[in-house]
């Protein structure tokens, strides 16, 4: 577990983040009538969902209006940040990587990050572009 908030990102040891070189963005095949489809970050090598977006309901409708300018990104000074009940995510770019941190309830003094990794920047943007072309 990491204890991180937006203003402490610069203090992280970014070399310690595991590299996910087979990063994929997937969307559930079936649509649930209440929540629609959902989006996940995935690693085939690990056979694991790395990050979920539990509050992005009906992502198939959301992404229709997205273009490359909507791809979640930011800097360590101003990361992409999203939160909802019991979940939050921070994404930022530094040099050749995108850093992704996911946790539960957000509060700077005791903000616990349970998932953190980095993705080659090229791969991250290629996956988003591929996904956006599907909608």
Coordinates of N, CA and C in Angstrom, one line a residue:
X1 N 0.8 -1.2 0.0 CA 0.0 0.0 0.0 C 0.9 1.2 0.0
X2 N 0.5 2.2 -0.8 CA 1.1 3.5 -0.7 C 0.1 4.5 -0.1
X3 N 0.7 5.5 0.5 CA -0.1 6.6 1.1 C 0.2 7.8 0.3
X4 N -0.7 8.2 -0.6 CA -0.4 9.3 -1.6 C -1.5 10.2 -1.8
X5 N -1.2 11.5 -2.0 CA -2.3 12.4 -2.4 C -1.7 13.2 -3.5
X6 N -2.5 14.0 -4.2 CA -2.1 14.7 -5.4 C -0.9 15.5 -5.2
X7 N -0.7 16.2 -4.0 CA 0.5 17.1 -3.9 C 1.7 16.3 -3.4
X8 N 1.6 15.0 -3.2 CA 2.8 14.2 -2.9 C 3.3 13.3 -4.0
X9 N 2.8 13.5 -5.2 CA 3.2 12.6 -6.3 C 4.7 12.8 -6.7
X10 N 5.2 14.0 -6.5 CA 6.6 14.2 -6.9 C 7.5 13.5 -6.0
X11 N 7.1 13.1 -4.8 CA 8.0 12.4 -3.9 C 8.0 10.9 -4.1
X12 N 7.2 10.4 -5.0 CA 7.2 8.9 -5.2 C 8.5 8.4 -5.9
X13 N 8.8 7.2 -5.6 CA 10.0 6.5 -6.2 C 9.4 5.9 -7.5
X14 N 9.4 6.6 -8.6 CA 8.8 6.1 -9.8 C 9.5 4.9 -10.4
X15 N 10.7 4.7 -10.0 CA 11.4 3.5 -10.5 C 10.9 2.2 -9.9
X16 N 10.2 2.3 -8.8 CA 9.6 1.2 -8.1 C 8.3 0.7 -8.7
X17 N 7.7 1.5 -9.6 CA 6.4 1.1 -10.2 C 6.7 0.0 -11.2
X18 N 5.9 -1.1 -11.1 CA 6.1 -2.2 -12.1 C 5.7 -1.7 -13.5
X19 N 6.4 -2.1 -14.5 CA 6.0 -1.8 -15.9 C 5.1 -2.8 -16.4
X20 N 4.0 -2.3 -17.0 CA 3.0 -3.2 -17.7 C 3.2 -2.9 -19.2
X21 N 3.9 -3.8 -19.9 CA 4.2 -3.6 -21.3 C 3.2 -4.2 -22.2
X22 N 2.3 -5.0 -21.6 CA 1.2 -5.6 -22.4 C -0.2 -5.0 -22.1
X23 N -0.2 -3.8 -21.7 CA -1.3 -3.0 -21.3 C -2.4 -3.0 -22.4
X24 N -3.6 -3.3 -21.9 CA -4.8 -3.2 -22.9 C -5.9 -2.5 -22.2
X25 N -6.8 -1.9 -23.0 CA -8.0 -1.3 -22.4 C -9.2 -2.1 -23.0
X26 N -10.0 -2.7 -22.1 CA -11.1 -3.5 -22.5 C -12.4 -3.0 -22.0
X27 N -13.4 -3.3 -22.7 CA -14.8 -3.0 -22.3 C -15.6 -4.3 -22.2
X28 N -16.4 -4.4 -21.2 CA -17.2 -5.6 -21.0 C -18.0 -5.8 -22.3
X29 N -18.2 -7.1 -22.6 CA -18.9 -7.5 -23.8 C -20.4 -7.3 -23.6
X30 N -20.9 -7.7 -22.5 CA -22.3 -7.6 -22.2 C -22.6 -6.3 -21.6
X31 N -23.8 -5.8 -21.9 CA -24.2 -4.5 -21.2 C -25.3 -4.9 -20.2
X32 N -25.0 -4.4 -19.0 CA -26.0 -4.6 -17.9 C -27.1 -3.5 -18.0
X33 N -28.3 -3.9 -17.8 CA -29.4 -2.9 -18.1 C -29.4 -1.7 -17.1
X34 N -28.8 -1.9 -15.9 CA -28.7 -0.8 -15.0 C -27.5 0.0 -15.2
X35 N -26.3 -0.6 -15.5 CA -25.0 0.1 -15.5 C -24.4 0.1 -16.9
X36 N -24.9 -0.6 -17.8 CA -24.3 -0.6 -19.2 C -23.0 -1.4 -19.2
X37 N -22.1 -1.0 -20.0 CA -20.8 -1.6 -20.1 C -19.8 -0.8 -19.3
X38 N -18.7 -1.5 -18.9 CA -17.7 -0.9 -18.1 C -16.3 -1.0 -18.7
X39 N -15.4 -0.2 -18.4 CA -14.0 -0.1 -18.9 C -13.0 -0.6 -17.9
X40 N -12.0 -1.3 -18.4 CA -11.0 -1.9 -17.5 C -9.6 -1.7 -18.1
X41 N -8.6 -1.5 -17.3 CA -7.2 -1.7 -17.8 C -6.8 -3.1 -17.5
X42 N -6.1 -3.8 -18.4 CA -5.9 -5.2 -18.3 C -4.5 -5.6 -18.7
X43 N -4.0 -6.7 -18.2 CA -2.7 -7.3 -18.6 C -2.9 -8.7 -18.9
X44 N -2.7 -9.1 -20.1 CA -2.9 -10.5 -20.5 C -1.8 -11.4 -19.8
X45 N -0.6 -10.9 -19.7 CA 0.5 -11.7 -19.1 C 0.1 -12.0 -17.7
X46 N -0.4 -11.1 -17.0 CA -0.8 -11.3 -15.6 C -2.2 -11.9 -15.5
X47 N -2.9 -12.0 -16.6 CA -4.3 -12.5 -16.7 C -5.1 -11.8 -15.6
X48 N -5.0 -10.5 -15.6 CA -5.6 -9.7 -14.5 C -6.1 -8.4 -14.9
X49 N -7.2 -8.0 -14.4 CA -7.7 -6.6 -14.5 C -6.9 -5.8 -13.5
X50 N -6.2 -4.8 -14.1 CA -5.3 -4.0 -13.3 C -6.1 -2.8 -12.6
X51 N -7.0 -2.2 -13.3 CA -7.7 -1.1 -12.8 C -9.1 -1.1 -13.4
X52 N -10.1 -0.8 -12.5 CA -11.4 -0.8 -12.9 C -12.0 0.6 -12.8
X53 N -13.0 0.9 -13.5 CA -13.7 2.2 -13.4 C -15.1 2.0 -13.0
X54 N -15.3 1.6 -11.7 CA -16.6 1.1 -11.3 C -17.8 2.1 -11.4
X55 N -17.4 3.4 -11.5 CA -18.5 4.4 -11.6 C -18.6 5.0 -13.0
X56 N -17.9 4.5 -13.9 CA -18.1 4.9 -15.3 C -19.2 4.1 -16.0
X57 N -20.4 4.2 -15.6 CA -21.5 3.5 -16.1 C -21.8 3.9 -17.6
X58 N -22.3 2.9 -18.3 CA -22.6 3.1 -19.7 C -21.5 3.7 -20.5
X59 N -20.3 3.2 -20.3 CA -19.1 3.7 -21.0 C -19.2 3.7 -22.5
X60 N -20.1 2.8 -23.0 CA -20.3 2.8 -24.5 C -21.0 4.1 -25.0
X61 N -21.8 4.7 -24.1 CA -22.4 6.0 -24.5 C -21.5 7.1 -24.2
X62 N -20.7 7.1 -23.1 CA -19.8 8.1 -22.8 C -18.7 8.3 -23.9
X63 N -18.1 7.2 -24.3 CA -17.0 7.3 -25.3 C -17.4 7.8 -26.7
X64 N -18.6 7.7 -27.0 CA -19.1 8.2 -28.3 C -18.7 9.6 -28.5
X65 N -18.8 10.4 -27.5 CA -18.5 11.8 -27.6 C -17.0 12.2 -27.3
X66 N -16.2 11.2 -27.1 CA -14.8 11.4 -26.7 C -13.9 11.5 -28.0
X67 N -12.8 12.3 -27.9 CA -11.8 12.2 -28.9 C -10.5 12.2 -28.2
X68 N -9.4 12.3 -28.9 CA -8.0 12.2 -28.3 C -7.8 13.2 -27.1
X69 N -8.5 14.3 -27.2 CA -8.3 15.3 -26.1 C -8.9 14.9 -24.8
X70 N -9.8 13.9 -24.8 CA -10.4 13.4 -23.6 C -9.7 12.3 -22.9
X71 N -8.6 11.8 -23.5 CA -7.9 10.7 -22.9 C -7.4 11.1 -21.6
X72 N -7.6 10.3 -20.5 CA -7.2 10.7 -19.2 C -5.6 10.7 -19.1
X73 N -5.2 11.9 -18.8 CA -3.7 12.2 -18.6 C -3.5 13.4 -17.8
X74 N -2.3 13.6 -17.4 CA -2.0 14.8 -16.6 C -0.5 14.8 -16.3
X75 N -0.1 15.6 -15.4 CA 1.3 15.7 -14.9 C 1.4 15.4 -13.5
X76 N 2.6 15.3 -12.9 CA 2.6 15.1 -11.5 C 2.2 16.3 -10.7
X77 N 2.2 17.5 -11.3 CA 1.7 18.7 -10.7 C 0.1 18.7 -10.8
X78 N -0.4 18.2 -11.9 CA -1.9 18.2 -12.1 C -2.3 16.9 -12.8
X79 N -2.4 15.9 -12.0 CA -2.7 14.6 -12.5 C -4.2 14.5 -12.9
X80 N -4.5 13.6 -13.9 CA -5.9 13.3 -14.1 C -6.4 12.7 -12.8
X81 N -7.5 13.1 -12.3 CA -8.0 12.6 -11.0 C -9.5 12.4 -11.1
X82 N -10.0 11.3 -10.7 CA -11.4 11.0 -10.6 C -11.7 10.3 -9.4
X83 N -12.8 10.6 -8.7 CA -13.2 9.9 -7.5 C -14.7 9.8 -7.4
X84 N -15.1 8.7 -6.8 CA -16.5 8.5 -6.5 C -16.5 7.8 -5.1
X85 N -17.7 7.3 -4.8 CA -17.9 6.7 -3.5 C -16.9 5.5 -3.3
X86 N -15.9 5.6 -2.4 CA -15.1 4.5 -2.1 C -14.1 4.1 -3.2
X87 N -13.8 5.0 -4.2 CA -12.9 4.7 -5.3 C -12.3 6.0 -5.8
X88 N -11.0 6.0 -6.2 CA -10.4 7.1 -6.9 C -9.2 6.6 -7.7
X89 N -8.8 7.4 -8.7 CA -7.7 7.1 -9.6 C -7.0 8.4 -9.9
X90 N -5.7 8.2 -10.0 CA -4.8 9.3 -10.5 C -3.9 8.8 -11.6
X91 N -3.8 9.6 -12.7 CA -3.0 9.2 -13.9 C -2.2 10.4 -14.2
X92 N -0.9 10.2 -14.4 CA 0.0 11.3 -14.9 C 1.1 10.7 -15.7
X93 N 1.6 11.6 -16.5 CA 2.7 11.3 -17.5 C 4.0 11.9 -17.0
X94 N 5.0 11.1 -17.1 CA 6.4 11.6 -16.8 C 7.4 10.8 -17.7
X95 N 8.1 11.6 -18.5 CA 9.0 11.1 -19.5 C 8.3 10.1 -20.4
X96 N 8.8 8.8 -20.4 CA 8.2 7.8 -21.4 C 7.1 7.0 -20.8
X97 N 6.6 7.3 -19.7 CA 5.6 6.5 -19.0 C 4.4 7.2 -18.6
X98 N 3.3 6.5 -18.5 CA 2.1 6.9 -17.8 C 2.0 6.2 -16.5
X99 N 1.8 6.9 -15.4 CA 1.7 6.3 -14.1 C 0.3 6.3 -13.6
X100 N -0.2 5.1 -13.2 CA -1.6 4.9 -12.8 C -1.6 4.4 -11.3
X101 N -2.4 5.1 -10.5 CA -2.6 4.8 -9.1 C -4.1 4.7 -8.8
X102 N -4.5 3.6 -8.2 CA -5.9 3.5 -7.9 C -6.0 3.1 -6.4
X103 N -7.0 3.7 -5.8 CA -7.3 3.4 -4.3 C -8.7 3.5 -4.0
X104 N -9.0 3.3 -2.7 CA -10.4 3.3 -2.2 C -10.7 4.8 -1.8
X105 N -11.4 4.9 -0.7 CA -11.8 6.2 -0.2 C -10.6 7.2 -0.2
X106 N -10.9 8.4 -0.7 CA -9.8 9.4 -0.8 C -9.8 10.4 0.3
X107 N -8.7 10.5 1.0 CA -8.4 11.6 2.0 C -6.9 11.7 2.1
X108 N -6.3 12.9 1.9 CA -4.9 13.0 1.7 C -4.1 12.5 2.9
X109 N -4.6 12.6 4.1 CA -3.9 12.2 5.3 C -3.8 10.6 5.4
X110 N -4.7 9.9 4.9 CA -4.7 8.5 5.0 C -5.2 7.8 3.7
X111 N -4.8 8.4 2.6 CA -5.1 7.9 1.3 C -4.4 6.7 0.9
X112 N -5.0 5.5 0.9 CA -4.3 4.3 0.6 C -4.5 3.9 -0.9
X113 N -3.4 3.8 -1.5 CA -3.3 3.3 -2.9 C -3.1 1.8 -2.9
X114 N -4.0 1.0 -3.5 CA -3.8 -0.4 -3.5 C -3.2 -0.9 -4.8
X115 N -3.2 -0.1 -5.9 CA -2.7 -0.5 -7.2 C -1.9 0.6 -7.8
X116 N -0.7 0.3 -8.2 CA 0.1 1.3 -8.9 C 1.0 0.6 -9.9
X117 N 1.2 1.2 -11.0 CA 2.0 0.6 -12.1 C 2.3 1.7 -13.1
X118 N 3.2 1.4 -14.1 CA 3.4 2.4 -15.2 C 3.3 1.6 -16.5
X119 N 2.9 2.4 -17.5 CA 2.7 1.9 -18.8 C 3.5 2.7 -19.8
X120 N 4.2 2.1 -20.8 CA 4.9 2.9 -21.8 C 3.9 3.9 -22.4
X121 N 4.3 5.1 -22.5 CA 3.3 6.2 -22.9 C 2.8 5.9 -24.3
X122 N 3.6 5.4 -25.2 CA 3.1 5.0 -26.6 C 2.0 4.0 -26.5
X123 N 2.2 3.0 -25.7 CA 1.2 1.9 -25.6 C -0.1 2.4 -25.0
X124 N 0.0 3.3 -24.0 CA -1.2 3.9 -23.3 C -2.0 4.6 -24.4
X125 N -1.4 5.5 -25.1 CA -2.2 6.3 -26.1 C -2.7 5.5 -27.2
X126 N -1.9 4.5 -27.7 CA -2.4 3.6 -28.8 C -3.6 2.8 -28.3
X127 N -3.6 2.3 -27.1 CA -4.8 1.6 -26.6 C -6.0 2.5 -26.5
X128 N -5.8 3.7 -26.1 CA -7.0 4.7 -26.0 C -7.5 5.0 -27.4
X129 N -6.6 5.2 -28.3 CA -7.0 5.6 -29.7 C -7.8 4.4 -30.3
X130 N -7.3 3.2 -30.1 CA -7.9 2.0 -30.6 C -9.3 1.9 -30.0
X131 N -9.5 2.1 -28.7 CA -10.8 2.1 -28.1 C -11.7 3.1 -28.6
X132 N -11.2 4.4 -28.8 CA -12.1 5.4 -29.3 C -12.5 5.2 -30.7
X133 N -11.7 4.5 -31.5 CA -12.1 4.2 -32.8 C -13.3 3.2 -32.9
X134 N -13.5 2.4 -31.8 CA -14.5 1.4 -31.8 C -15.9 2.1 -31.6
X135 N -15.9 3.3 -31.1 CA -17.2 4.0 -30.8 C -17.5 5.1 -31.7

